PDB file of C-alpha atoms in Angstrom:
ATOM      1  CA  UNK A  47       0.763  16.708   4.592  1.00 69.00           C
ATOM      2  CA  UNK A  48      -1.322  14.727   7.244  1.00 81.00           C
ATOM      3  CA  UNK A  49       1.522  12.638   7.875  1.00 87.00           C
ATOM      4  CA  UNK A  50       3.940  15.533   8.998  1.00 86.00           C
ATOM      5  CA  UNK A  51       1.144  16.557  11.124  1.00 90.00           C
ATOM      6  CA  UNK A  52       0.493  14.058  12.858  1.00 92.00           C
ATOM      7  CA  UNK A  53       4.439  13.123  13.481  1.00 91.00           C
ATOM      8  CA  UNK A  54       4.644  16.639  14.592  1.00 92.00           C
ATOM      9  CA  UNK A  55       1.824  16.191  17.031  1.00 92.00           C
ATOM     10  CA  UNK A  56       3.677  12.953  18.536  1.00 92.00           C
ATOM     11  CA  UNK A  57       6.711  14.507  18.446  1.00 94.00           C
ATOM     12  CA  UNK A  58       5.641  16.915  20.618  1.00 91.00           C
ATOM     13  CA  UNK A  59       3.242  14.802  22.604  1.00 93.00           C
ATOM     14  CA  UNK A  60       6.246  12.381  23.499  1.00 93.00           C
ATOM     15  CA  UNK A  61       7.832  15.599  25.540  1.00 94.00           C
ATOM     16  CA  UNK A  62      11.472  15.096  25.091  1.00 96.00           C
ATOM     17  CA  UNK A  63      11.674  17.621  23.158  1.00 96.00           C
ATOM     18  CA  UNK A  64      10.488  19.440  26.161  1.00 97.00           C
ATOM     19  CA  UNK A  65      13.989  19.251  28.191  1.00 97.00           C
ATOM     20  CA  UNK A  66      16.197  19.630  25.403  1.00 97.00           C
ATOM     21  CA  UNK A  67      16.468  16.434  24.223  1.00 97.00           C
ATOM     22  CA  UNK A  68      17.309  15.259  19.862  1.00 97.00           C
ATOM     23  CA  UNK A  69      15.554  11.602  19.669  1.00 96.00           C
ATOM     24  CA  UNK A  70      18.653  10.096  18.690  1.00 97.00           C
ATOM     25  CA  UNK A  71      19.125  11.030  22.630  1.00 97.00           C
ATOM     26  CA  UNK A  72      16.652   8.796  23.722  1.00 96.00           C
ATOM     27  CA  UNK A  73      17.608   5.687  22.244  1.00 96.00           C
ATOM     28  CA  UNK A  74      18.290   2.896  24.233  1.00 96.00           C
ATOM     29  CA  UNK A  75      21.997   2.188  25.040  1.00 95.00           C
ATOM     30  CA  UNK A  76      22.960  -1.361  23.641  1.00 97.00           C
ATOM     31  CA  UNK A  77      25.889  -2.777  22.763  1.00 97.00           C
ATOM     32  CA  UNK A  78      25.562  -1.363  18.994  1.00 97.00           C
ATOM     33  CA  UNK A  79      24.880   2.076  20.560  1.00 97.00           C
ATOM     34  CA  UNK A  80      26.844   2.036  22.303  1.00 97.00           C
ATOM     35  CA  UNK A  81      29.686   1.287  19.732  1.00 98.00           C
ATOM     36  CA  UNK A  82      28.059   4.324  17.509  1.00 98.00           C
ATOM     37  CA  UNK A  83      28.585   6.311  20.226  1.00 98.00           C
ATOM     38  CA  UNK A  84      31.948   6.147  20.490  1.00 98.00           C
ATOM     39  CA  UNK A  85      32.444   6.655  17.004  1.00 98.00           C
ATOM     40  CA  UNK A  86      30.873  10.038  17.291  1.00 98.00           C
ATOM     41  CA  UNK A  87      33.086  13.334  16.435  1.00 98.00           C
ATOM     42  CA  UNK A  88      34.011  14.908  19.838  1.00 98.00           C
ATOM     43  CA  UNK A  89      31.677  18.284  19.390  1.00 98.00           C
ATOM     44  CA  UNK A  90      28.757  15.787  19.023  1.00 98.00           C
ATOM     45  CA  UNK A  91      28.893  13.580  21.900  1.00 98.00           C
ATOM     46  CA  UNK A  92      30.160  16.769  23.949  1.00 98.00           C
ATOM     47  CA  UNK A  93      26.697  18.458  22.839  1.00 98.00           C
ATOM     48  CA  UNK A  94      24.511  14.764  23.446  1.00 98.00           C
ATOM     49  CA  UNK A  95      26.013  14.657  26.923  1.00 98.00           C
ATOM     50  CA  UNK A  96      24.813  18.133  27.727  1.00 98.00           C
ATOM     51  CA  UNK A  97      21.485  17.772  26.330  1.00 98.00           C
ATOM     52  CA  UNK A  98      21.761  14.589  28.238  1.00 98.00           C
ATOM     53  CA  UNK A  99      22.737  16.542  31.778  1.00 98.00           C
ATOM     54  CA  UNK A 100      20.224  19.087  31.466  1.00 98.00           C
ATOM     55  CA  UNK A 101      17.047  16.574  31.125  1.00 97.00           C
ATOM     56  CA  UNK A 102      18.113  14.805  34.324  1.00 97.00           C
ATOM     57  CA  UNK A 103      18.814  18.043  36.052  1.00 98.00           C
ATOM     58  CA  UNK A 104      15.447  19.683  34.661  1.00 97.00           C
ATOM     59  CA  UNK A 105      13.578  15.910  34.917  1.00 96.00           C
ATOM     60  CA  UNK A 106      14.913  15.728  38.385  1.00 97.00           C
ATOM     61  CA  UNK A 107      13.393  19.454  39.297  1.00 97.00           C
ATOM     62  CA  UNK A 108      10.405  18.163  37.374  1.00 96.00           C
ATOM     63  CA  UNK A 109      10.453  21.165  35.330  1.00 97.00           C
ATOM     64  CA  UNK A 110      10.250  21.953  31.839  1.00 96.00           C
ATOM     65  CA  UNK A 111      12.575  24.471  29.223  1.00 97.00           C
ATOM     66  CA  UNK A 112      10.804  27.793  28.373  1.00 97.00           C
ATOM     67  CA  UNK A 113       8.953  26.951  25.324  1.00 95.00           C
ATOM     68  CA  UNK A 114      11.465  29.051  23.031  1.00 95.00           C
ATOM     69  CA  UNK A 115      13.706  26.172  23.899  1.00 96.00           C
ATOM     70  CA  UNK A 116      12.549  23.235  23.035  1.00 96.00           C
ATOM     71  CA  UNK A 117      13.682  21.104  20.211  1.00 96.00           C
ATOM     72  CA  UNK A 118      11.718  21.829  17.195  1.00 94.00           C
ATOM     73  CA  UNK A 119      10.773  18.407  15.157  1.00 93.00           C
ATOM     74  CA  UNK A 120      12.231  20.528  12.251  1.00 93.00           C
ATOM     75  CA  UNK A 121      15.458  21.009  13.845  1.00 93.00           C
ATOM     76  CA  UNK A 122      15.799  17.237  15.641  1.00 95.00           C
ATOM     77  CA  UNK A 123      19.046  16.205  13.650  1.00 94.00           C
ATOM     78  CA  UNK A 124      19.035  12.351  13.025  1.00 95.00           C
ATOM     79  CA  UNK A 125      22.895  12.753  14.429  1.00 97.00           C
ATOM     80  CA  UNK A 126      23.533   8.954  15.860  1.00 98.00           C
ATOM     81  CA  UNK A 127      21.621   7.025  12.932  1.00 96.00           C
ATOM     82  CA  UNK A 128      24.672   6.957  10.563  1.00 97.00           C
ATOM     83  CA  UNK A 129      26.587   5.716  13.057  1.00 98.00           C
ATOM     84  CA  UNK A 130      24.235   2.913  14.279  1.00 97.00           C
ATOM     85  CA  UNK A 131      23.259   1.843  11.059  1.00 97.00           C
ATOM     86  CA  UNK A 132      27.001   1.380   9.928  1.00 98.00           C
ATOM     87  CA  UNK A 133      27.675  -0.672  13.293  1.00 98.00           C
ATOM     88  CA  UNK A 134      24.943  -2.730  12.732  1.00 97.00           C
ATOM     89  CA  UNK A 135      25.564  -3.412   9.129  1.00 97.00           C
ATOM     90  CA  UNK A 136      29.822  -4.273  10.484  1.00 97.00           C
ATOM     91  CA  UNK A 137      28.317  -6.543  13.023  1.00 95.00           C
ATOM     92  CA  UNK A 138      25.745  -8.540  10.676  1.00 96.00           C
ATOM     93  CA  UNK A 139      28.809  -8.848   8.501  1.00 95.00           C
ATOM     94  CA  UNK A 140      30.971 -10.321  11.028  1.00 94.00           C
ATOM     95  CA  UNK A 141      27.979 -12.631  12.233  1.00 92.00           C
ATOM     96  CA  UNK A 142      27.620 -14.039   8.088  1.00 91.00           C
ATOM     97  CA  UNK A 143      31.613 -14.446   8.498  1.00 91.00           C
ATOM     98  CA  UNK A 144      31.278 -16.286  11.492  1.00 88.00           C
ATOM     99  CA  UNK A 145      29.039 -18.635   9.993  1.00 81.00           C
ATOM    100  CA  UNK A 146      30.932 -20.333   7.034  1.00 71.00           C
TER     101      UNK A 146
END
């Protein structure tokens, strides 16, 4: 129970959440996330990239969603970590094949 807490504290203390952002949104774009990405279904990169456009447009305003809108660490969908891990598992594959 002190767990959840405290990941609900940081959660909110890291302020994406703030602007509308998932954290899956605010992982860093590499090659292998870029390869998730793409694999996406349509509805859920469409959705990412408007989460996405609103943060800049709110970060560049320097301004904040009303409260009633921010993304609840109960509701923060894990959407791109399927996706990723499955990449990275293809590409460690290839890398073993590679090798003999």
């Amino acid at each position: 129970i002190l767990l959840v807490g405290f990941r609900k504290w940081y959660y909110n203390a890291a302020g994406f959440n703030k602007i509308g952002l998932m954290r899956d949104d605010t992982i860093h774009e590499d090659g292998d996330v870029k390869e998730a990405l793409r694999r996406l279904p349509e509805k859920v990169y469409n959705d990412r990239m408007f989460r996405l456009k609103r943060a800049l447009d709110l970060s560049m305003k320097q301004a904040v969603l009303p409260k009633e809108q921010w993304t609840q660490y109960e509701e923060d969908v894990h959407y791109l970590e399927p996706y990723l891990e499955e990449v990275i598992r293809e590409r460690k594959e290839v890398e073993e094949w590679s090798k003999k």
